[in-house]
Every structure is written in structure tokens, then in C-alpha cells.
Amino acid sequence: MSFTPSSSIETPLLKGPLESLKRTVKDRKTVLEDVQTLASEVTTSEICAELTSSEHIEKLDSVISKLQGFKRKLKDAASEEEEQLQKCRARIQHLALLTQGPEPVKKWRALHLDRLLVDHMLRCGYYDAAKQLADSSKIQDLVDMGVFCKARRVVDALKKHDCTEALQWCAENSSRLNKMKSKLEFKLRKAEFLELVRKRQLMDAITYARKHLAPWANTYMKELQQAMATLVFLNDSDASPYKHLFAETQWDDLVDTFHQDNHQLNNLTLESLLTIYLQAGLSVLKTPFSYQPDCSVEDPLHLPSYQALAAGLPYAKHLHSKLVCHITKQLMNEDDPPMVLPNGYVYSLKALKEMSQKNGGKIVCPRTGYACEFQDLSKAFIS
Amino acid sequence: MEALAKENERVCKKQKVCAMKTMEGVEKLLTQCVETRNRILALQNSSPEEPTSSAGVGNDVACLRDLQQKVREMDFLQQVNSHQKDLQGALAKLKKAVEKHFIPDVSKALRDQPLDKATLNEVIVQHLLREGRFELGEELMREAQIHMPEGYKDPYVQMHQVLEQIAAFNLKPAIQWTKERRADVDTEALMGLEFKLHRLQFVQLLHKEGRGPALGYARAHLSVFSDRWMREIERLMGCLLYANRLDRSPYADLLAPGLWDEIRQEFSRMCCSALGQARESPLSVAIRAGTIALPMLLKLVSVMQTKTQPEDWNECQQLPVEISLGEDFAFHSVFACPVSRDQSSADNPPMLMPCGHVLCKVSITKLAKGGANRPFKCPYCPGEATVQQCKQLYL
């Protein structure tokens, strides 16, 4: 059983749970090290003989409660790990369908499309539809609903111009966001500062800036200075060169930054999987023929909506001719060569022979109604 | 993929062991501490009048020293470290196996050009309706605020009602549908579908009700198919001999449950065709094409980026390589001029020369070097022709 090209591009499917698993295992290690530190403390601490029994008991109690805390953490880590491993298992089984024969491959295709749709719906914020689709197709283990549901609270709050949820999220993920050199926290602090300025709470704004914006001074000095300048111009002066900082679009930008960081953190692609596949598919199907009025209905690009989606995408390259007979819908080749009617229309020999046999040697072009005899046909040599 | 599954199972096993052992280790420590605490408490309770007597304190200290000794013996980290290392090792192997076979960044081939959200959502709704997922379609329309014209889903609703009936082994609505269509469009494919439906119905009647009703059904419905499907009708008549033991007869294949799935698929394709639509959902087709093309496009992008003069992926009007999708995707003819390798289009159609070879118009004009009446030589044979003698082809 080998890997197929279609499975080689399923990286996001496995990367997500694997990276989470790696992190959970590392967390467990930290807990174990903490337990060890505690154990060493217990073994190496001087036993003070002057303390009363109650005081000894108190000390022991604190050790006990710490140990219980560690026990809980280990339990949580274990159940997280099991969840991630179950996801991995389900996803590997799903990919294995690609190597098991034509029927399983058809099943894979259907599930694959459903997965792409769920991913798209989650990214657009259509959470109910996504859940319904995931449940009805039973692909809950194959999609990352958890990540998006957690993100939903943050996004909803940001849309209402409230940064609290987002800042909490930053605090929870601070070490990894710093590694990524994420700008999100700075942007959030700036947004809250600007809100205070907008509400004319200038003294509060300055205090806030001292506390929360100053630490970012080295990294984002210019933007910091711009933000501070709004204290002078405020938000309603048309002459202010900083008016754009108060625009509604700044909040949209915040939501986008959050999405980007969230996706990167969770090893998801920045663009939806549907877009990635669809762009590739539309491009490779796009031919000038698709835009002509008598194009086959089987070609997705004969539909105006698909043509709109494909606008601006490159055409597919075809170095060799492939002729499909308009009547039989089959490919023409040396055994079934193309024949040309006197009016220039081309059909396969097979189709024209059959037509001539049924009509006593006469040929009628199905597209123009032009009539002629079978003998009037000429052969075309198309490589 | 099997190797990957095996590695995954290994990691699972190690994880279970590690979780168990670490929990055990912490439990042991906890038990010891609790025991010591209870002992001290018991000592305290047994001699409350002498809280600071040297004997009482000495006992406390002894208990605590005991605890320290026990914890030292337990050597927690030593015990659990090996399991933790095992787990991390297995996980690292799994990751390596994944990295070996999967392309790291699948979004490299994306062009800087987002697909229009509204159109995309409409396309998705169309797909869902076509597949019969009406509730889901409605939900999506609600959340994405998409408006569809009146009666947009009626044809699909009808189609899925018939399909549900077929799933419930009732073929009458489907047969009715094909009969109605026959009045408008008498094609071989339609007749073929109707015959298959009748055939399934015949076998079902034979199996459930016996020879009489089956024969009656055949007389009533199959005569119209006698010129083309005589051989099949003969087979069905042969089935009458095996009325009660069809599954052990040479005609057992007519009982296969797969036939019902096949007929459902064929019916839905025919139905969509009759509606003037593609036989397979366009979204499925596009995604399938994408799945085939994407690995090659990703390779292409990485090659383009390593060239000395990197071309901008976003700027190319045509894909730089040919990606062959296979016969399934041959929806219409494609003509590539053998001289220029350009695809023909409305402005540059294929032209037939008198010798029978075909070139695109631009190539012929170039060969004729501006003279409409000057003969030029065909690149593939000794024949000569003028531009006027060339005929435009409609493929």
C-alpha cells in the first residue's frame, strides 16, 4: 500500500492533531518535572524539630494539595492525548480509503468534499450549518470544529469592539505567539487605547498607554507614536492625519489578524482548503472552449457562476489535441477518426456510419441541419 | 499508509503506558504524604496534653524522616522518565513518517486572488440542493444570507422523492418519470434506463409474488423493448424457470443489491441531464480536478521559485505545464495546433487544408506570408494549398 499523490497534499489533516499531541506530551513532561521538584523539596528540606504537630500537618497538607493539583493536570493531559490520538487514527483510516479500490475512493471523494465544505463554512462563521454537515456526514473527527468554536467567542466580541476575549486568548497562548512574533496583542492594546480616546477619557487613555503600550515601544515605535498623536487630534477632527485609525475597517483588520494567528497556531492553512482545491481545479479545467455557447453542459465552466469564479485564473495548457465527438461524447482516435462534413463540422466516423446506415446513406449535421451524403465526407488528420 | 497506521498505534500504546505509570508514581507520592500526615495527626490526638513533649516532637520528626526516606527511595523521576522518553520517541518517529510523505505547504500554489464569497456560497448551495440535502441548504442560505429565485429547488425535490422511493424498493415513480420523458425525448439512454427499471421490477415480482404476476408484468411492459433488448428479455424469461431459487440459478446476478445503487445513480444522472444540467455535480467535478492537479501545481511552483529568474506565478495567463486529467474530464474537444502548440479559440479556429492536415488559423496565415492566393506547403506532407482553400472546422 503506497501513498497516492492525492494523499500527499492532505498535510493539514494530520499536522494539526500531531502538533497538538506533541505539545500535550511536552506539558506532561513539565508537570513531571514539577512533581520531581516538589519531591526533592520534601526530601531535602530540614525537619524543624521546634514546630508543633499542627504546623507539620499544615506543611504536609500544602504538599498534598499541590500533588493533587499535579494529578489533575496529568489526568487532563492524558485525556487530551487520547483525544488527539483518536483523531489521528480516524484521519489515517480516512486516508487509507484512497488505496483500497474504486468504491472506497468514491467514498473518500464524497467525504473529502464534505470536509472542504465544513472547513469553508467554519471560516466564514456559518457555525450551525458546519455542525449540521459534520454530524450528518459523520466527519466530526476529520474536521477541526473545536478550534473554530473557541475562536468564535473572540471574533464575536471583536465585532462588538470588545477586546477582552481576544486579550485573554493572547495571554493563554503568549509564549507561542511571541515565538511567531505576532503583532496581535499590540494591535489589541492599541485598539483599546483608541477606544478610550474616542470616548474622550483622555487621562484613562494615558494611564492605559503607560501600562500596556509602553512595553511595545521598541518593536512598533512608529505606530505607537501615531496612536499617541491622536490624543491631540482626537477622532472627529477632519484635519487629523490619523483619522483612519478610528475607521471601522481597523476592527476588520483586527479580526483578520486574529484569524491568521489562530490558524498559524493550530497548523491550519491561512486560506480555506476549498479555495486551494477550487483554484487548482478551475484553472486546470479552463479552456477557451468553455466560454463558447455550445459548450458541453458537463463542463463546470460553462456555468456563469463558475466562469465568474475562474476569472483571472490561468488557462490549462494543452499540447495535444483531444477530440470529443459531439454525438457519441467519446474521444476520437485512430480507430474512430474524425470526419469532416462539407460545412466544416466534425464528427466521429462511428457516429456518422451509424447515422448513414439508419438513413440510407444520408448524413444530417445535428448542430446545423446541413444535409449531405456519406461519400461527401473527408478525413481530417489531427495528431 | 499502513506504516503510518502502525506508527500511530505504537504511539497510542506508549501513551497509555506512560499515562498509567506517571499517574501511579504521583499516586504513590500522594499516598505516602497522606499516610504520614495521618500518622502525625493520630500521634497528636493520642497525646494532646503534651504537645511539645520531646517524645511527641520526636515522633513527629521520626514520621517526617520516614517520609523523606520513602520518597528518596521512590526516585520518582527515574521511574517515569523512561516511559516519557519512550512516548516522545515514538511520537517523533510518527512525525518523521508523516513529513516524509506529505507535502509541507499545500497553499504555495494559491494565487493572490480570493474567490468571490457570494458566488462561492451560491455554488455550494446549488451543490447541496442537487445532492438532496435540503435542510442543510436552507441553513446555509439563512446563515450566509443567500437568496435564490422562486421554485429553485422544486426539480431537485422531485428528483429526490423518486430516489427515496427507489431506495425503498418502489420503482413505480421512476418508471412513471421515464414514460413521461419518453414522449418528449426518445433517446437510447432513456430507453435503456426504462428497461433496466422494468427488469429490476420483474425480478422483484418474480422473487416476491411468483411466476404469474411476473409474466403478466413482462407481457404488459417489455414488448416495446423487444427489438434492442431481446437477449436480455430472453434471460428474464429464463428466470421464470428458477422462480423460487433464483439465487442458485445462472441468473443470480440479477439479484445483486448493487444493482439498486446503480439504478439510483443512473436515474439521478438521467434526471439532471433532462434538466439540462451536468450528470455529475459541477462542484464535485471541479474539486476532483483540483485534487489531481494540485500536487503537480505545487511541484511547479517550487521549481519556478528556484529558477534564476523567477517568473511571477500570479502573472501567468496559462499554466506552464500540461496536466492530464484523464478521459473522465474530456468534456469537449481541445485542439492544439501542431505547429504553434496554441489552443484554438473563437478568434483562432482550426482550419482544414485540402491535404487533410489541420492547423490553426494564425499558423496558416503565417505560413502563407500575407498572400491570400499564394500557395504554401503543408508542414506534414508535400501538398500545397492557398489560404482560400482552407476550411474552418467546427469540432
Coordinates of N, CA, C and O in Angstrom, one line a residue, chain A residues 12 29 53 75 101 139 146 165 167 217 242 244 283 323 329 343:
Chain A
P12 N -2.4 19.2 6.1 CA -3.1 19.9 7.2 C -3.9 18.9 8.0 O -4.2 19.1 9.2
K29 N 5.5 16.5 30.5 CA 6.9 16.5 30.9 C 7.1 17.6 32.0 O 7.7 17.4 33.0
S53 N 3.0 19.8 66.0 CA 2.4 18.8 65.1 C 1.5 19.5 64.0 O 1.5 19.2 62.9
K75 N -4.1 14.0 34.6 CA -5.3 13.4 34.1 C -5.8 14.1 32.8 O -6.1 13.5 31.8
G101 N -9.2 0.7 -3.4 CA -10.0 0.3 -4.5 C -11.0 1.3 -4.9 O -11.1 2.4 -4.3
I139 N -18.3 13.2 10.0 CA -16.9 13.5 9.8 C -16.3 14.4 11.0 O -15.4 15.2 10.8
G146 N -13.4 22.2 17.0 CA -13.1 22.8 18.3 C -12.3 24.1 18.2 O -12.6 25.1 18.9
E165 N -12.0 39.2 25.3 CA -11.8 37.8 25.0 C -10.5 37.6 24.2 O -9.7 36.6 24.5
L167 N -7.8 39.4 24.3 CA -6.6 39.6 25.1 C -6.4 38.3 26.0 O -5.3 37.9 26.2
A217 N 7.1 49.6 22.9 CA 7.7 50.7 22.2 C 8.9 50.4 21.3 O 9.0 50.9 20.2
Y242 N -4.6 61.3 11.4 CA -4.8 60.0 12.0 C -6.2 59.5 12.1 O -6.6 58.6 12.8
H244 N -7.8 57.8 10.1 CA -8.1 56.4 9.6 C -7.9 55.4 10.7 O -8.5 54.3 10.6
S283 N -8.6 26.2 -12.7 CA -7.6 26.5 -13.6 C -7.3 25.4 -14.6 O -7.2 25.6 -15.8
L323 N -10.0 15.2 -29.3 CA -11.3 15.5 -29.9 C -12.4 14.6 -29.4 O -12.3 13.4 -29.3
K329 N -20.1 11.5 -27.7 CA -19.5 12.1 -26.5 C -18.2 11.2 -26.1 O -17.8 11.2 -25.0
N343 N -19.7 21.3 -44.6 CA -19.9 22.6 -43.9 C -18.8 22.8 -42.8 O -18.9 23.8 -42.1

